[in-house]
mmCIF file with all atom_site columns, C-alpha atoms and ligand atoms in Angstrom:
data_model
loop_
_atom_site.group_PDB
_atom_site.id
_atom_site.type_symbol
_atom_site.label_atom_id
_atom_site.label_alt_id
_atom_site.label_comp_id
_atom_site.label_asym_id
_atom_site.label_entity_id
_atom_site.label_seq_id
_atom_site.pdbx_PDB_ins_code
_atom_site.Cartn_x
_atom_site.Cartn_y
_atom_site.Cartn_z
_atom_site.occupancy
_atom_site.B_iso_or_equiv
_atom_site.pdbx_formal_charge
_atom_site.auth_seq_id
_atom_site.auth_comp_id
_atom_site.auth_asym_id
_atom_site.auth_atom_id
_atom_site.pdbx_PDB_model_num
ATOM   1   C CA  . UNK A 1 1   ? 56.081 115.837 193.777 1.00 47.00 ? 1   UNK A CA  1
ATOM   2   C CA  . UNK A 1 2   ? 56.124 117.787 197.281 1.00 58.00 ? 2   UNK A CA  1
ATOM   3   C CA  . UNK A 1 3   ? 56.505 115.892 200.298 1.00 69.00 ? 3   UNK A CA  1
ATOM   4   C CA  . UNK A 1 4   ? 52.942 118.431 201.427 1.00 75.00 ? 4   UNK A CA  1
ATOM   5   C CA  . UNK A 1 5   ? 51.272 117.559 198.464 1.00 75.00 ? 5   UNK A CA  1
ATOM   6   C CA  . UNK A 1 6   ? 51.402 113.044 199.219 1.00 77.00 ? 6   UNK A CA  1
ATOM   7   C CA  . UNK A 1 7   ? 50.999 114.211 202.394 1.00 84.00 ? 7   UNK A CA  1
ATOM   8   C CA  . UNK A 1 8   ? 47.187 115.263 201.455 1.00 87.00 ? 8   UNK A CA  1
ATOM   9   C CA  . UNK A 1 9   ? 46.727 112.764 198.869 1.00 86.00 ? 9   UNK A CA  1
ATOM   10  C CA  . UNK A 1 10  ? 48.357 109.301 200.764 1.00 89.00 ? 10  UNK A CA  1
ATOM   11  C CA  . UNK A 1 11  ? 45.995 110.406 203.180 1.00 93.00 ? 11  UNK A CA  1
ATOM   12  C CA  . UNK A 1 12  ? 42.662 111.178 201.223 1.00 93.00 ? 12  UNK A CA  1
ATOM   13  C CA  . UNK A 1 13  ? 44.533 107.466 199.704 1.00 93.00 ? 13  UNK A CA  1
ATOM   14  C CA  . UNK A 1 14  ? 44.140 106.301 203.409 1.00 96.00 ? 14  UNK A CA  1
ATOM   15  C CA  . UNK A 1 15  ? 40.185 108.058 203.918 1.00 96.00 ? 15  UNK A CA  1
ATOM   16  C CA  . UNK A 1 16  ? 38.725 106.030 200.277 1.00 96.00 ? 16  UNK A CA  1
ATOM   17  C CA  . UNK A 1 17  ? 40.658 103.158 202.314 1.00 96.00 ? 17  UNK A CA  1
ATOM   18  C CA  . UNK A 1 18  ? 38.599 103.135 204.835 1.00 96.00 ? 18  UNK A CA  1
ATOM   19  C CA  . UNK A 1 19  ? 35.627 103.579 203.745 1.00 96.00 ? 19  UNK A CA  1
ATOM   20  C CA  . UNK A 1 20  ? 35.670 100.650 201.663 1.00 97.00 ? 20  UNK A CA  1
ATOM   21  C CA  . UNK A 1 21  ? 36.427 98.553  204.981 1.00 97.00 ? 21  UNK A CA  1
ATOM   22  C CA  . UNK A 1 22  ? 33.803 100.264 205.900 1.00 96.00 ? 22  UNK A CA  1
ATOM   23  C CA  . UNK A 1 23  ? 31.391 98.628  203.124 1.00 96.00 ? 23  UNK A CA  1
ATOM   24  C CA  . UNK A 1 24  ? 33.782 95.549  203.119 1.00 96.00 ? 24  UNK A CA  1
ATOM   25  C CA  . UNK A 1 25  ? 32.210 94.288  206.697 1.00 96.00 ? 25  UNK A CA  1
ATOM   26  C CA  . UNK A 1 26  ? 29.299 96.084  206.824 1.00 94.00 ? 26  UNK A CA  1
ATOM   27  C CA  . UNK A 1 27  ? 27.645 93.225  208.583 1.00 93.00 ? 27  UNK A CA  1
ATOM   28  C CA  . UNK A 1 28  ? 29.853 93.922  211.826 1.00 92.00 ? 28  UNK A CA  1
ATOM   29  C CA  . UNK A 1 29  ? 29.731 98.038  210.898 1.00 91.00 ? 29  UNK A CA  1
ATOM   30  C CA  . UNK A 1 30  ? 33.611 98.073  209.839 1.00 90.00 ? 30  UNK A CA  1
ATOM   31  C CA  . UNK A 1 31  ? 34.960 95.455  212.378 1.00 93.00 ? 31  UNK A CA  1
ATOM   32  C CA  . UNK A 1 32  ? 37.490 93.560  211.554 1.00 95.00 ? 32  UNK A CA  1
ATOM   33  C CA  . UNK A 1 33  ? 40.100 92.512  214.607 1.00 94.00 ? 33  UNK A CA  1
ATOM   34  C CA  . UNK A 1 34  ? 42.321 91.388  211.260 1.00 95.00 ? 34  UNK A CA  1
ATOM   35  C CA  . UNK A 1 35  ? 41.661 95.368  209.737 1.00 96.00 ? 35  UNK A CA  1
ATOM   36  C CA  . UNK A 1 36  ? 45.441 95.676  208.762 1.00 95.00 ? 36  UNK A CA  1
ATOM   37  C CA  . UNK A 1 37  ? 45.581 92.753  206.637 1.00 96.00 ? 37  UNK A CA  1
ATOM   38  C CA  . UNK A 1 38  ? 42.637 93.299  205.344 1.00 96.00 ? 38  UNK A CA  1
ATOM   39  C CA  . UNK A 1 39  ? 44.557 97.303  204.577 1.00 96.00 ? 39  UNK A CA  1
ATOM   40  C CA  . UNK A 1 40  ? 47.751 96.022  202.867 1.00 94.00 ? 40  UNK A CA  1
ATOM   41  C CA  . UNK A 1 41  ? 45.927 93.726  200.608 1.00 93.00 ? 41  UNK A CA  1
ATOM   42  C CA  . UNK A 1 42  ? 43.899 96.919  199.163 1.00 93.00 ? 42  UNK A CA  1
ATOM   43  C CA  . UNK A 1 43  ? 46.716 99.228  199.417 1.00 92.00 ? 43  UNK A CA  1
ATOM   44  C CA  . UNK A 1 44  ? 50.118 97.365  198.669 1.00 85.00 ? 44  UNK A CA  1
ATOM   45  C CA  . UNK A 1 45  ? 49.487 98.005  194.791 1.00 77.00 ? 45  UNK A CA  1
ATOM   46  C CA  . UNK A 1 46  ? 48.250 101.830 195.140 1.00 83.00 ? 46  UNK A CA  1
ATOM   47  C CA  . UNK A 1 47  ? 50.647 102.639 197.783 1.00 82.00 ? 47  UNK A CA  1
ATOM   48  C CA  . UNK A 1 48  ? 53.532 102.499 194.371 1.00 71.00 ? 48  UNK A CA  1
ATOM   49  C CA  . UNK A 1 49  ? 53.782 105.724 193.152 1.00 72.00 ? 49  UNK A CA  1
ATOM   50  C CA  . UNK A 1 50  ? 54.059 107.294 196.937 1.00 76.00 ? 50  UNK A CA  1
ATOM   51  C CA  . UNK A 1 51  ? 57.130 105.352 198.117 1.00 75.00 ? 51  UNK A CA  1
ATOM   52  C CA  . UNK A 1 52  ? 60.677 104.688 197.239 1.00 65.00 ? 52  UNK A CA  1
ATOM   53  C CA  . UNK A 1 53  ? 60.249 101.113 197.030 1.00 67.00 ? 53  UNK A CA  1
ATOM   54  C CA  . UNK A 1 54  ? 58.061 98.429  196.624 1.00 66.00 ? 54  UNK A CA  1
ATOM   55  C CA  . UNK A 1 55  ? 57.267 96.516  199.816 1.00 75.00 ? 55  UNK A CA  1
ATOM   56  C CA  . UNK A 1 56  ? 56.091 93.533  200.788 1.00 79.00 ? 56  UNK A CA  1
ATOM   57  C CA  . UNK A 1 57  ? 52.195 92.781  202.672 1.00 86.00 ? 57  UNK A CA  1
ATOM   58  C CA  . UNK A 1 58  ? 53.815 91.907  205.622 1.00 86.00 ? 58  UNK A CA  1
ATOM   59  C CA  . UNK A 1 59  ? 55.490 95.123  205.760 1.00 84.00 ? 59  UNK A CA  1
ATOM   60  C CA  . UNK A 1 60  ? 52.662 96.614  204.985 1.00 89.00 ? 60  UNK A CA  1
ATOM   61  C CA  . UNK A 1 61  ? 51.298 95.020  207.752 1.00 92.00 ? 61  UNK A CA  1
ATOM   62  C CA  . UNK A 1 62  ? 53.624 95.738  210.211 1.00 89.00 ? 62  UNK A CA  1
ATOM   63  C CA  . UNK A 1 63  ? 53.602 100.077 209.617 1.00 90.00 ? 63  UNK A CA  1
ATOM   64  C CA  . UNK A 1 64  ? 50.375 99.466  209.944 1.00 93.00 ? 64  UNK A CA  1
ATOM   65  C CA  . UNK A 1 65  ? 50.177 97.749  213.369 1.00 92.00 ? 65  UNK A CA  1
ATOM   66  C CA  . UNK A 1 66  ? 52.805 100.556 214.460 1.00 89.00 ? 66  UNK A CA  1
ATOM   67  C CA  . UNK A 1 67  ? 51.586 103.225 213.118 1.00 90.00 ? 67  UNK A CA  1
ATOM   68  C CA  . UNK A 1 68  ? 48.255 102.617 214.392 1.00 90.00 ? 68  UNK A CA  1
ATOM   69  C CA  . UNK A 1 69  ? 50.075 101.919 218.154 1.00 89.00 ? 69  UNK A CA  1
ATOM   70  C CA  . UNK A 1 70  ? 51.394 104.749 217.605 1.00 87.00 ? 70  UNK A CA  1
ATOM   71  C CA  . UNK A 1 71  ? 48.761 107.039 217.000 1.00 88.00 ? 71  UNK A CA  1
ATOM   72  C CA  . UNK A 1 72  ? 46.451 105.810 220.091 1.00 83.00 ? 72  UNK A CA  1
ATOM   73  C CA  . UNK A 1 73  ? 48.971 106.224 222.330 1.00 83.00 ? 73  UNK A CA  1
ATOM   74  C CA  . UNK A 1 74  ? 50.666 109.846 220.833 1.00 77.00 ? 74  UNK A CA  1
ATOM   75  C CA  . UNK A 1 75  ? 48.105 111.310 219.117 1.00 76.00 ? 75  UNK A CA  1
ATOM   76  C CA  . UNK A 1 76  ? 44.169 109.582 219.583 1.00 78.00 ? 76  UNK A CA  1
ATOM   77  C CA  . UNK A 1 77  ? 43.139 113.105 218.892 1.00 82.00 ? 77  UNK A CA  1
ATOM   78  C CA  . UNK A 1 78  ? 44.999 114.260 215.511 1.00 82.00 ? 78  UNK A CA  1
ATOM   79  C CA  . UNK A 1 79  ? 43.505 112.952 212.247 1.00 89.00 ? 79  UNK A CA  1
ATOM   80  C CA  . UNK A 1 80  ? 43.726 109.890 211.465 1.00 92.00 ? 80  UNK A CA  1
ATOM   81  C CA  . UNK A 1 81  ? 44.764 109.370 207.506 1.00 94.00 ? 81  UNK A CA  1
ATOM   82  C CA  . UNK A 1 82  ? 46.849 112.749 207.498 1.00 91.00 ? 82  UNK A CA  1
ATOM   83  C CA  . UNK A 1 83  ? 48.730 111.184 210.523 1.00 91.00 ? 83  UNK A CA  1
ATOM   84  C CA  . UNK A 1 84  ? 48.717 107.667 208.763 1.00 92.00 ? 84  UNK A CA  1
ATOM   85  C CA  . UNK A 1 85  ? 49.844 108.947 205.679 1.00 90.00 ? 85  UNK A CA  1
ATOM   86  C CA  . UNK A 1 86  ? 52.585 111.325 207.533 1.00 87.00 ? 86  UNK A CA  1
ATOM   87  C CA  . UNK A 1 87  ? 53.863 107.680 209.454 1.00 86.00 ? 87  UNK A CA  1
ATOM   88  C CA  . UNK A 1 88  ? 54.143 105.307 206.355 1.00 85.00 ? 88  UNK A CA  1
ATOM   89  C CA  . UNK A 1 89  ? 56.003 107.610 204.696 1.00 82.00 ? 89  UNK A CA  1
ATOM   90  C CA  . UNK A 1 90  ? 58.531 108.134 207.422 1.00 80.00 ? 90  UNK A CA  1
ATOM   91  C CA  . UNK A 1 91  ? 58.240 103.882 207.647 1.00 78.00 ? 91  UNK A CA  1
ATOM   92  C CA  . UNK A 1 92  ? 58.343 103.023 204.177 1.00 76.00 ? 92  UNK A CA  1
ATOM   93  C CA  . UNK A 1 93  ? 60.587 105.409 202.781 1.00 69.00 ? 93  UNK A CA  1
ATOM   94  C CA  . UNK A 1 94  ? 58.610 108.299 200.777 1.00 63.00 ? 94  UNK A CA  1
ATOM   95  C CA  . UNK A 1 95  ? 59.108 108.699 196.691 1.00 57.00 ? 95  UNK A CA  1
ATOM   96  C CA  . UNK A 1 96  ? 61.516 112.113 197.343 1.00 47.00 ? 96  UNK A CA  1
ATOM   97  C CA  . UNK A 1 97  ? 62.886 114.060 200.574 1.00 42.00 ? 97  UNK A CA  1
ATOM   98  C CA  . UNK A 1 98  ? 65.200 113.002 202.981 1.00 39.00 ? 98  UNK A CA  1
ATOM   99  C CA  . UNK A 1 99  ? 63.108 112.464 206.500 1.00 61.00 ? 99  UNK A CA  1
ATOM   100 C CA  . UNK A 1 100 ? 64.614 116.054 208.521 1.00 74.00 ? 100 UNK A CA  1
ATOM   101 C CA  . UNK A 1 101 ? 62.567 114.987 211.226 1.00 84.00 ? 101 UNK A CA  1
ATOM   102 C CA  . UNK A 1 102 ? 65.202 116.153 215.052 1.00 92.00 ? 102 UNK A CA  1
ATOM   103 C CA  . UNK A 1 103 ? 64.861 113.766 217.989 1.00 94.00 ? 103 UNK A CA  1
ATOM   104 C CA  . UNK A 1 104 ? 65.847 114.327 221.388 1.00 97.00 ? 104 UNK A CA  1
ATOM   105 C CA  . UNK A 1 105 ? 65.306 111.782 224.328 1.00 98.00 ? 105 UNK A CA  1
ATOM   106 C CA  . UNK A 1 106 ? 64.366 113.137 227.920 1.00 98.00 ? 106 UNK A CA  1
ATOM   107 C CA  . UNK A 1 107 ? 65.318 110.888 230.351 1.00 98.00 ? 107 UNK A CA  1
ATOM   108 C CA  . UNK A 1 108 ? 68.388 109.814 233.172 1.00 98.00 ? 108 UNK A CA  1
ATOM   109 C CA  . UNK A 1 109 ? 71.108 107.645 233.724 1.00 97.00 ? 109 UNK A CA  1
ATOM   110 C CA  . UNK A 1 110 ? 69.471 105.366 236.261 1.00 97.00 ? 110 UNK A CA  1
ATOM   111 C CA  . UNK A 1 111 ? 66.460 104.091 234.151 1.00 98.00 ? 111 UNK A CA  1
ATOM   112 C CA  . UNK A 1 112 ? 65.821 100.974 233.276 1.00 98.00 ? 112 UNK A CA  1
ATOM   113 C CA  . UNK A 1 113 ? 62.729 102.230 230.665 1.00 98.00 ? 113 UNK A CA  1
ATOM   114 C CA  . UNK A 1 114 ? 65.940 104.931 229.139 1.00 98.00 ? 114 UNK A CA  1
ATOM   115 C CA  . UNK A 1 115 ? 68.354 102.593 228.844 1.00 98.00 ? 115 UNK A CA  1
ATOM   116 C CA  . UNK A 1 116 ? 66.626 100.637 226.219 1.00 97.00 ? 116 UNK A CA  1
ATOM   117 C CA  . UNK A 1 117 ? 65.810 103.609 224.656 1.00 97.00 ? 117 UNK A CA  1
ATOM   118 C CA  . UNK A 1 118 ? 69.157 104.352 224.572 1.00 98.00 ? 118 UNK A CA  1
ATOM   119 C CA  . UNK A 1 119 ? 70.560 100.676 223.690 1.00 97.00 ? 119 UNK A CA  1
ATOM   120 C CA  . UNK A 1 120 ? 68.330 101.141 220.404 1.00 95.00 ? 120 UNK A CA  1
ATOM   121 C CA  . UNK A 1 121 ? 69.561 103.953 219.103 1.00 96.00 ? 121 UNK A CA  1
ATOM   122 C CA  . UNK A 1 122 ? 72.698 103.606 219.679 1.00 95.00 ? 122 UNK A CA  1
ATOM   123 C CA  . UNK A 1 123 ? 71.961 100.016 217.467 1.00 93.00 ? 123 UNK A CA  1
ATOM   124 C CA  . UNK A 1 124 ? 71.104 101.959 215.030 1.00 90.00 ? 124 UNK A CA  1
ATOM   125 C CA  . UNK A 1 125 ? 73.453 104.866 215.137 1.00 90.00 ? 125 UNK A CA  1
ATOM   126 C CA  . UNK A 1 126 ? 70.893 107.666 215.617 1.00 92.00 ? 126 UNK A CA  1
ATOM   127 C CA  . UNK A 1 127 ? 71.824 111.157 216.165 1.00 93.00 ? 127 UNK A CA  1
ATOM   128 C CA  . UNK A 1 128 ? 69.243 111.834 219.352 1.00 97.00 ? 128 UNK A CA  1
ATOM   129 C CA  . UNK A 1 129 ? 69.755 115.384 221.381 1.00 98.00 ? 129 UNK A CA  1
ATOM   130 C CA  . UNK A 1 130 ? 69.803 113.034 224.725 1.00 98.00 ? 130 UNK A CA  1
ATOM   131 C CA  . UNK A 1 131 ? 67.976 115.570 227.344 1.00 98.00 ? 131 UNK A CA  1
ATOM   132 C CA  . UNK A 1 132 ? 68.803 114.474 231.563 1.00 98.00 ? 132 UNK A CA  1
ATOM   133 C CA  . UNK A 1 133 ? 66.433 116.109 232.869 1.00 98.00 ? 133 UNK A CA  1
ATOM   134 C CA  . UNK A 1 134 ? 68.212 115.463 236.224 1.00 98.00 ? 134 UNK A CA  1
ATOM   135 C CA  . UNK A 1 135 ? 71.434 116.823 235.274 1.00 98.00 ? 135 UNK A CA  1
ATOM   136 C CA  . UNK A 1 136 ? 69.656 119.879 233.629 1.00 98.00 ? 136 UNK A CA  1
ATOM   137 C CA  . UNK A 1 137 ? 66.183 121.233 235.347 1.00 97.00 ? 137 UNK A CA  1
ATOM   138 C CA  . UNK A 1 138 ? 64.844 123.234 233.013 1.00 98.00 ? 138 UNK A CA  1
ATOM   139 C CA  . UNK A 1 139 ? 64.538 119.907 230.607 1.00 98.00 ? 139 UNK A CA  1
ATOM   140 C CA  . UNK A 1 140 ? 61.997 118.430 233.505 1.00 98.00 ? 140 UNK A CA  1
ATOM   141 C CA  . UNK A 1 141 ? 60.295 121.428 233.377 1.00 98.00 ? 141 UNK A CA  1
ATOM   142 C CA  . UNK A 1 142 ? 59.888 121.275 230.077 1.00 97.00 ? 142 UNK A CA  1
ATOM   143 C CA  . UNK A 1 143 ? 58.896 118.029 230.685 1.00 97.00 ? 143 UNK A CA  1
ATOM   144 C CA  . UNK A 1 144 ? 56.374 118.548 232.712 1.00 97.00 ? 144 UNK A CA  1
ATOM   145 C CA  . UNK A 1 145 ? 55.386 122.312 230.849 1.00 96.00 ? 145 UNK A CA  1
ATOM   146 C CA  . UNK A 1 146 ? 54.383 119.628 227.904 1.00 95.00 ? 146 UNK A CA  1
ATOM   147 C CA  . UNK A 1 147 ? 52.914 116.656 229.680 1.00 93.00 ? 147 UNK A CA  1
ATOM   148 C CA  . UNK A 1 148 ? 52.272 117.913 232.773 1.00 95.00 ? 148 UNK A CA  1
ATOM   149 C CA  . UNK A 1 149 ? 54.314 114.307 234.256 1.00 95.00 ? 149 UNK A CA  1
ATOM   150 C CA  . UNK A 1 150 ? 58.050 114.009 234.356 1.00 97.00 ? 150 UNK A CA  1
ATOM   151 C CA  . UNK A 1 151 ? 57.770 110.141 233.742 1.00 97.00 ? 151 UNK A CA  1
ATOM   152 C CA  . UNK A 1 152 ? 60.452 109.226 231.183 1.00 98.00 ? 152 UNK A CA  1
ATOM   153 C CA  . UNK A 1 153 ? 61.610 107.905 228.987 1.00 97.00 ? 153 UNK A CA  1
ATOM   154 C CA  . UNK A 1 154 ? 59.409 110.414 226.463 1.00 96.00 ? 154 UNK A CA  1
ATOM   155 C CA  . UNK A 1 155 ? 60.821 111.352 222.665 1.00 94.00 ? 155 UNK A CA  1
ATOM   156 C CA  . UNK A 1 156 ? 60.628 114.366 221.274 1.00 94.00 ? 156 UNK A CA  1
ATOM   157 C CA  . UNK A 1 157 ? 59.987 114.429 217.710 1.00 88.00 ? 157 UNK A CA  1
ATOM   158 C CA  . UNK A 1 158 ? 60.311 118.034 216.122 1.00 88.00 ? 158 UNK A CA  1
ATOM   159 C CA  . UNK A 1 159 ? 59.894 117.480 212.009 1.00 79.00 ? 159 UNK A CA  1
ATOM   160 C CA  . UNK A 1 160 ? 61.327 119.664 208.892 1.00 77.00 ? 160 UNK A CA  1
ATOM   161 C CA  . UNK A 1 161 ? 57.245 122.417 209.257 1.00 75.00 ? 161 UNK A CA  1
ATOM   162 C CA  . UNK A 1 162 ? 58.263 122.719 213.101 1.00 82.00 ? 162 UNK A CA  1
ATOM   163 C CA  . UNK A 1 163 ? 55.335 120.192 213.835 1.00 79.00 ? 163 UNK A CA  1
ATOM   164 C CA  . UNK A 1 164 ? 56.557 118.965 217.501 1.00 86.00 ? 164 UNK A CA  1
ATOM   165 C CA  . UNK A 1 165 ? 54.704 115.243 218.521 1.00 84.00 ? 165 UNK A CA  1
ATOM   166 C CA  . UNK A 1 166 ? 56.132 114.078 222.551 1.00 90.00 ? 166 UNK A CA  1
ATOM   167 C CA  . UNK A 1 167 ? 56.359 109.563 222.502 1.00 87.00 ? 167 UNK A CA  1
ATOM   168 C CA  . UNK A 1 168 ? 56.449 109.078 226.152 1.00 89.00 ? 168 UNK A CA  1
ATOM   169 C CA  . UNK A 1 169 ? 56.163 104.867 226.611 1.00 89.00 ? 169 UNK A CA  1
ATOM   170 C CA  . UNK A 1 170 ? 59.614 103.228 226.141 1.00 93.00 ? 170 UNK A CA  1
ATOM   171 C CA  . UNK A 1 171 ? 57.516 100.206 224.340 1.00 87.00 ? 171 UNK A CA  1
ATOM   172 C CA  . UNK A 1 172 ? 56.181 102.650 221.438 1.00 83.00 ? 172 UNK A CA  1
ATOM   173 C CA  . UNK A 1 173 ? 59.685 104.412 221.174 1.00 90.00 ? 173 UNK A CA  1
ATOM   174 C CA  . UNK A 1 174 ? 61.968 102.035 220.303 1.00 89.00 ? 174 UNK A CA  1
ATOM   175 C CA  . UNK A 1 175 ? 59.205 100.744 217.915 1.00 78.00 ? 175 UNK A CA  1
ATOM   176 C CA  . UNK A 1 176 ? 58.956 103.894 216.170 1.00 79.00 ? 176 UNK A CA  1
ATOM   177 C CA  . UNK A 1 177 ? 62.315 104.548 215.675 1.00 85.00 ? 177 UNK A CA  1
ATOM   178 C CA  . UNK A 1 178 ? 63.497 100.298 214.692 1.00 79.00 ? 178 UNK A CA  1
ATOM   179 C CA  . UNK A 1 179 ? 59.672 100.923 212.226 1.00 70.00 ? 179 UNK A CA  1
ATOM   180 C CA  . UNK A 1 180 ? 61.398 104.536 211.424 1.00 75.00 ? 180 UNK A CA  1
ATOM   181 C CA  . UNK A 1 181 ? 65.181 104.167 210.953 1.00 79.00 ? 181 UNK A CA  1
ATOM   182 C CA  . UNK A 1 182 ? 66.170 100.321 210.555 1.00 72.00 ? 182 UNK A CA  1
ATOM   183 C CA  . UNK A 1 183 ? 66.240 100.701 207.272 1.00 53.00 ? 183 UNK A CA  1
ATOM   184 C CA  . UNK A 1 184 ? 67.736 102.841 206.435 1.00 45.00 ? 184 UNK A CA  1
ATOM   185 C CA  . UNK A 1 185 ? 70.891 101.098 208.792 1.00 37.00 ? 185 UNK A CA  1
ATOM   186 C CA  . UNK A 1 186 ? 70.530 97.827  208.351 1.00 36.00 ? 186 UNK A CA  1
HETATM 187 N N1  . LIG B 2 .   ? 56.241 102.381 231.150 1.00 96.42 ? 1   LIG B N1  1
HETATM 188 C C1  . LIG B 2 .   ? 56.884 103.692 230.909 1.00 96.42 ? 1   LIG B C1  1
HETATM 189 C C2  . LIG B 2 .   ? 57.429 103.259 232.664 1.00 96.42 ? 1   LIG B C2  1
HETATM 190 C C3  . LIG B 2 .   ? 58.542 104.888 232.506 1.00 96.42 ? 1   LIG B C3  1
HETATM 191 C C4  . LIG B 2 .   ? 59.010 104.732 234.066 1.00 96.42 ? 1   LIG B C4  1
HETATM 192 O O1  . LIG B 2 .   ? 58.193 104.082 234.928 1.00 96.42 ? 1   LIG B O1  1
HETATM 193 N N2  . LIG B 2 .   ? 60.235 105.238 233.819 1.00 96.42 ? 1   LIG B N2  1
HETATM 194 C C5  . LIG B 2 .   ? 60.720 106.016 235.183 1.00 96.42 ? 1   LIG B C5  1
HETATM 195 C C6  . LIG B 2 .   ? 62.158 106.309 235.454 1.00 96.42 ? 1   LIG B C6  1
HETATM 196 S S1  . LIG B 2 .   ? 62.834 104.231 235.552 1.00 96.42 ? 1   LIG B S1  1
HETATM 197 C C7  . LIG B 2 .   ? 59.867 107.399 235.811 1.00 96.42 ? 1   LIG B C7  1
HETATM 198 O O2  . LIG B 2 .   ? 60.237 107.839 235.019 1.00 96.42 ? 1   LIG B O2  1
HETATM 199 N N3  . LIG B 2 .   ? 59.559 107.674 237.463 1.00 96.42 ? 1   LIG B N3  1
HETATM 200 C C8  . LIG B 2 .   ? 58.561 109.278 237.759 1.00 96.42 ? 1   LIG B C8  1
HETATM 201 C C9  . LIG B 2 .   ? 57.643 109.303 237.099 1.00 96.42 ? 1   LIG B C9  1
HETATM 202 O O3  . LIG B 2 .   ? 56.269 108.942 236.498 1.00 96.42 ? 1   LIG B O3  1
HETATM 203 O O4  . LIG B 2 .   ? 57.369 110.733 237.491 1.00 96.42 ? 1   LIG B O4  1
HETATM 204 C C10 . LIG B 2 .   ? 58.375 103.047 230.011 1.00 96.42 ? 1   LIG B C10 1
HETATM 205 O O5  . LIG B 2 .   ? 57.973 101.887 230.009 1.00 96.42 ? 1   LIG B O5  1
HETATM 206 O O6  . LIG B 2 .   ? 57.909 103.898 229.350 1.00 96.42 ? 1   LIG B O6  1
#
């Protein structure tokens, strides 16, 4: 199964899951603070064909919570089923296709938030291009153009098909890196 077809089918599964969840919580109009637990129960077996290895329910809950936070912070306007499909495949490991994202960190030396992110990159042994916004002014301008501000750290993620995402907030970047790459590095 190609990665594109996998994402399409997985997005369909997420749509179905959302509908089933809404049906189950019809009395509260879908409101359910513990939705990741419900989703994980529904998805656990249904996800098997999409993933490289079996998953535990707790790992799935963790991945769903991280994906939801990340969606809200980085791409709130992106359609959620497709977004979830891509992230869940990255987070839990697709059945095929190695990860091909390229990462670049916009940062500067003395920034404490950047230091935390650089620490995690070092721990995970990731290949991330470092773009120091004070050593190279063009990087600062790129950041301003993309985000309307130059606050760092910001992770720039370029996927295999050339799509670019900009992820601000050190806590979100750290969680994303740990969830996405922690398993492979463990
Ligand atoms: N909540 C942000 C805080 C980032 C932040 O305050 N960065 C400082 C440098 S340590 C910065 O870029 N300040 C300049 C600005 O906001 O334009 C995070 O955790 O990433």
